[in-house]
Short mmCIF file of C-alpha atoms in Angstrom, two decimals:
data_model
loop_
_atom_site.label_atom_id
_atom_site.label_comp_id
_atom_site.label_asym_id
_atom_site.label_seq_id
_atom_site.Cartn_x
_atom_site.Cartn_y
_atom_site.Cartn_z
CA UNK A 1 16.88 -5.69 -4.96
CA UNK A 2 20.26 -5.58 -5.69
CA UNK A 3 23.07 -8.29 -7.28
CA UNK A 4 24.03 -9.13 -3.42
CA UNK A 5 20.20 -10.37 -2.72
CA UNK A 6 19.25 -7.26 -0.28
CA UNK A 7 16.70 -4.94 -0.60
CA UNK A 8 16.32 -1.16 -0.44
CA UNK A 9 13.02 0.92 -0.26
CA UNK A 10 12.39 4.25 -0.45
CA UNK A 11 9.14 6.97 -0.83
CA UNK A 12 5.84 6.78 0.30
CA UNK A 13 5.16 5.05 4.24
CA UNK A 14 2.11 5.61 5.36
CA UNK A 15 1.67 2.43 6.33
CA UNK A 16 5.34 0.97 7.08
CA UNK A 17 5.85 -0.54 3.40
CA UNK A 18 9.34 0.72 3.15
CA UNK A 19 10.05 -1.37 6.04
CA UNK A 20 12.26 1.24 8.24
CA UNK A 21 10.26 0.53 11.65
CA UNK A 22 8.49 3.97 11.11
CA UNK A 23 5.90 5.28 8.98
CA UNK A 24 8.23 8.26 7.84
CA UNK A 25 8.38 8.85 4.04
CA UNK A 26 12.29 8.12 2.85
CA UNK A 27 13.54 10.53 0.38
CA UNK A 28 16.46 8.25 -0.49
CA UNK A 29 17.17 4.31 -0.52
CA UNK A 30 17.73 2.53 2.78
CA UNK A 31 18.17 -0.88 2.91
CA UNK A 32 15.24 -3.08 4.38
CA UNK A 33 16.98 -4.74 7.43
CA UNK A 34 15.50 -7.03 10.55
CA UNK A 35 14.89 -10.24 9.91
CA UNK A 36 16.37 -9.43 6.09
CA UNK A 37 19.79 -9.44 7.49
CA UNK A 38 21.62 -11.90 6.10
CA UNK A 39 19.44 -13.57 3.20
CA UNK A 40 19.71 -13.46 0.30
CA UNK A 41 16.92 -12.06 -1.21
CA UNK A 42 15.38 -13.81 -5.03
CA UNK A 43 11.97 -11.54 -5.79
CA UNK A 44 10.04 -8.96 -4.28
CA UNK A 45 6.55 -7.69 -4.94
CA UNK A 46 4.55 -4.84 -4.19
CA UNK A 47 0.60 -4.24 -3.68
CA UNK A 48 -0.92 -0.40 -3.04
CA UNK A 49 0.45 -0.04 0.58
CA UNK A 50 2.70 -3.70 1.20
CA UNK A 51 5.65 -5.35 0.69
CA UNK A 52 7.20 -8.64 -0.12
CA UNK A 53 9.98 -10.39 -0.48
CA UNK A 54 11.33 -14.03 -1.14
CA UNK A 55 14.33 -15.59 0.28
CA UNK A 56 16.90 -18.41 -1.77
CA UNK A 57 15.26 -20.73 1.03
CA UNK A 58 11.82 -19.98 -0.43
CA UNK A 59 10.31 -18.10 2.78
CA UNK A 60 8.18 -15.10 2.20
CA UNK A 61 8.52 -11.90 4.52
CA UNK A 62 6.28 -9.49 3.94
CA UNK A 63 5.74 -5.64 5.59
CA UNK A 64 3.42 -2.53 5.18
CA UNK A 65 -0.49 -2.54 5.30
CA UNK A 66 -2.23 -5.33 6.31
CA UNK A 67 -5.89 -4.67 7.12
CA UNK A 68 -7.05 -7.02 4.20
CA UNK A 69 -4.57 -9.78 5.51
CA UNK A 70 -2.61 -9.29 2.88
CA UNK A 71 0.74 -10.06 4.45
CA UNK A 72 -0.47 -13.83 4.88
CA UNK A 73 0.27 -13.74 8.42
CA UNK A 74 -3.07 -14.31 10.07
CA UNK A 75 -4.10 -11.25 11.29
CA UNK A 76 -4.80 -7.35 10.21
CA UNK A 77 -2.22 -5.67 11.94
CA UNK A 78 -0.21 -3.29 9.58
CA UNK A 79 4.02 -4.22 9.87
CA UNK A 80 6.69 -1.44 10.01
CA UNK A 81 9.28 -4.10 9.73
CA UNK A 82 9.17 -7.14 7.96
CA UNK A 83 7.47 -10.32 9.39
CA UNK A 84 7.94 -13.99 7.94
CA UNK A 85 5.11 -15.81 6.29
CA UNK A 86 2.70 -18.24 7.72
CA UNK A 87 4.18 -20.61 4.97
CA UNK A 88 7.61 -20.95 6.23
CA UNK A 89 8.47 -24.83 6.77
CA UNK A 90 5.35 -25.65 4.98
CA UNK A 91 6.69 -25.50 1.46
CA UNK A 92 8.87 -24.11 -1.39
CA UNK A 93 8.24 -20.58 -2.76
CA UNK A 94 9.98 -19.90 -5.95
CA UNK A 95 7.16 -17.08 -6.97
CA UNK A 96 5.51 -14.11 -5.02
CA UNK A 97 3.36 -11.61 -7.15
CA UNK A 98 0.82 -8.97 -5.25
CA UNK A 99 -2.59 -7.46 -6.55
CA UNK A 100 -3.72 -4.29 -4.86
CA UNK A 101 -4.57 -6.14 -1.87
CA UNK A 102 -3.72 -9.44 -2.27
CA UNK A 103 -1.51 -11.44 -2.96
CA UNK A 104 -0.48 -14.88 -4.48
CA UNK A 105 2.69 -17.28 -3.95
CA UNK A 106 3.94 -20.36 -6.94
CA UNK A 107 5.60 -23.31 -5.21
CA UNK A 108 8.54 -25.54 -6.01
CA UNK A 109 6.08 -28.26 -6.67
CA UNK A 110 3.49 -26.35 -8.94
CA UNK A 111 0.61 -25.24 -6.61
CA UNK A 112 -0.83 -21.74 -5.98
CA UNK A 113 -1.47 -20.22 -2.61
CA UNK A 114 -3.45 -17.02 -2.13
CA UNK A 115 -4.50 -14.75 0.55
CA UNK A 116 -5.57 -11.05 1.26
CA UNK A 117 -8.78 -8.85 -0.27
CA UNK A 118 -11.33 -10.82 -1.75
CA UNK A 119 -14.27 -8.55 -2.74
CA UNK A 120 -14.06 -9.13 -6.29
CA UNK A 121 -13.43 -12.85 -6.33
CA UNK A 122 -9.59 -12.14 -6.78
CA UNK A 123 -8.38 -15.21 -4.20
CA UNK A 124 -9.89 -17.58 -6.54
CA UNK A 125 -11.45 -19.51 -3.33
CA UNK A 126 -15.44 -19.41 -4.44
CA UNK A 127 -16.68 -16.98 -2.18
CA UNK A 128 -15.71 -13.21 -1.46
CA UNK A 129 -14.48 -13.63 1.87
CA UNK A 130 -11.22 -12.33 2.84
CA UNK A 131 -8.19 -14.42 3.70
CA UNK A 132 -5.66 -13.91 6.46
CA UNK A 133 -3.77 -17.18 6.00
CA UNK A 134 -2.50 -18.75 2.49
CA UNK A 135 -4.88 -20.82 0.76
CA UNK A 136 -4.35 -23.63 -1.72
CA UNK A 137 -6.42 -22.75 -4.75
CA UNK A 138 -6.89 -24.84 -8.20
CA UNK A 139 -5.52 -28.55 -7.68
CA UNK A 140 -7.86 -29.55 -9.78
CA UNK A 141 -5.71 -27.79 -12.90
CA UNK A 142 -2.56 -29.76 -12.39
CA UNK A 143 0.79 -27.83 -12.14
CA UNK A 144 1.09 -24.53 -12.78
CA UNK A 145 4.42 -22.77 -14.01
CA UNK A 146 3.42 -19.13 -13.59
CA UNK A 147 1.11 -16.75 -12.13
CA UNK A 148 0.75 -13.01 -12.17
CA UNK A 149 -0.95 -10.09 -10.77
CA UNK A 150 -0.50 -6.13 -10.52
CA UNK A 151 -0.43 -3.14 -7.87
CA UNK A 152 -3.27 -1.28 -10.10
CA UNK A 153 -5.80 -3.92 -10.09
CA UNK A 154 -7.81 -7.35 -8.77
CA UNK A 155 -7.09 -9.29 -10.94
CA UNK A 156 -5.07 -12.83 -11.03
CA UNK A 157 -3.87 -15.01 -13.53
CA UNK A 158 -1.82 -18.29 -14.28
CA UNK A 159 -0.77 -20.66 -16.62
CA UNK A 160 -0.45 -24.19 -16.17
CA UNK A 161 1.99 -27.05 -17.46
CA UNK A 162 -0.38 -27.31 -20.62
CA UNK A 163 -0.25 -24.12 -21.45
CA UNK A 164 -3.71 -22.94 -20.62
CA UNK A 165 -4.06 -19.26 -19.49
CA UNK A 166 -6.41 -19.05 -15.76
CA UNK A 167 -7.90 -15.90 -14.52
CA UNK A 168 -10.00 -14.87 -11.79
CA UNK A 169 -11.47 -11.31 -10.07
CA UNK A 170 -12.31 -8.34 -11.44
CA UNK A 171 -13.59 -8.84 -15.09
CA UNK A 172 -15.29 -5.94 -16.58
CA UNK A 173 -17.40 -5.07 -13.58
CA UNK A 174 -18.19 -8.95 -12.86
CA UNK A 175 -16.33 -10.71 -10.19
CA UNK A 176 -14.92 -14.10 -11.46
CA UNK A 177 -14.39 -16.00 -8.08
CA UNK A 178 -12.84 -19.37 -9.27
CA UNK A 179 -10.10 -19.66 -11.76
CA UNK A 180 -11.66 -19.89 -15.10
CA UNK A 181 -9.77 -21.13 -18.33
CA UNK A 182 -9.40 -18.69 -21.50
CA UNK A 183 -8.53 -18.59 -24.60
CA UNK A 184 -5.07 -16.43 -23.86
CA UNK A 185 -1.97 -18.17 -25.07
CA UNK A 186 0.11 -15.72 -22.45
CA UNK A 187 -0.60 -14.33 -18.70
CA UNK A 188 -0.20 -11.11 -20.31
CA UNK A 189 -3.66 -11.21 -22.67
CA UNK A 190 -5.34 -11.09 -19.26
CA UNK A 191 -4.24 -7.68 -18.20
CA UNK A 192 -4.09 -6.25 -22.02
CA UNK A 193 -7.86 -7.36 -22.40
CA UNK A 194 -9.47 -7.00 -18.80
CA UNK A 195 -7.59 -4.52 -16.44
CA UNK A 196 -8.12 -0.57 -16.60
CA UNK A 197 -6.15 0.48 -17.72
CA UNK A 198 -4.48 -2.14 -19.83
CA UNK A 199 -1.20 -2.74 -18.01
CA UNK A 200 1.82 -5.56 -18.10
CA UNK A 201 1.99 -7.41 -14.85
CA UNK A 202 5.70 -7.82 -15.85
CA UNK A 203 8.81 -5.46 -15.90
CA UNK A 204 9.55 -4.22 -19.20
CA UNK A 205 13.06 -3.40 -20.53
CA UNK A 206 14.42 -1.57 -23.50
CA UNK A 207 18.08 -2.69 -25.05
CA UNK A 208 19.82 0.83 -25.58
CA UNK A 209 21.35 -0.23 -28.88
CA UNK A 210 18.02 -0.45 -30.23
CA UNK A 211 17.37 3.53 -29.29
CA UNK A 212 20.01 4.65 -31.05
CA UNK A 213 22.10 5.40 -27.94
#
């Protein structure tokens, strides 16, 4: 994503995730266009073979492979090009994050909404049933200020308004299918104790200054 709130992609398309309308690999940057055009573009997310990205208005569109129902727009039908989520009008997004194959979304108001792969309890919704339509998951935890998940794994996590740390999924070869309170002051204890490899659900950046350059 760049300053001006559009997106390039670029690399591997097997499955339409760079969003060209084709499932040619792209040796160079190309910016994501159809329904993009024109929007100005606040987050994206990736999963193994998908695509997302959230608009200022707080709309999800979302591209690439879908035959978990991981693009959240009710059916299993991969996407060359982007496609707008079953959300819009609904509510606010001010958060998208994506697992391997799923996905979750934060809204304006505090609530969590999930949808995609479900096989190791990832969704959060009780059951290991696949979802092709967002979900609302854990009202009963109040609001929630952050979530998180990562390409590598099934795992997902979030933290409420008081501070407590929720995961859910794949823990250590048991599947954890409703979010369960821990003992983690950050979202990032999740992934450094329980995902394998331990990995950072969040960009990391160095200051140069600091390296000496």
């Amino acid at each position: 994503r760049v300053k001006g709130g559009e997106v390039f992609a670029w690399g591997y398309n097997s499955c339409g995730q760079i969003g060209s309308g084709t499932t040619n690999n792209q040796v160079t940057p190309r910016k994501v266009g159809g329904v993009l055009n024109g929007l100005k573009i606040t987050d994206i997310a990736c999963g193994q073979t998908s695509s997302m990205a959230l608009s200022s208005q707080g709309d999800i569109y979302a591209w690439g492979y879908n035959g978990n129902g991981q693009l959240g727009i009710g059916n299993t039908t991969n996407q060359p090009t982007p496609r707008i989520s079953l959300l819009t009008g609904q509510v606010s997004i001010v958060k998208i994050v994506c697992g391997y194959a799923h996905a979750l979304a934060l809204t304006d108001a505090g609530e969590i909404f999930v949808w995609g792969a479900n096989s190791y309890g990832q969704l959060g919704t009780s059951t290991k049933c696949n979802t092709l339509t967002p979900v609302k998951i854990a009202e009963e935890f109040g609001r929630f200020v952050d979530i998180a998940a990562c390409h590598y794994n099934h795992i997902s996590a979030a933290i409420n308004h008081s501070g407590k740390v929720y995961m859910w999924g794949q823990c250590r070869n048991q599947s954890i299918q409703t979010p369960t309170e821990t003992k983690f002051a950050h979202i990032v204890d999740v992934f450094a104790c329980f995902a394998t490899p331990s990995v950072t659900p969040y960009p990391m950046s160095v200051e140069h200054s600091r390296l000496g350059l």
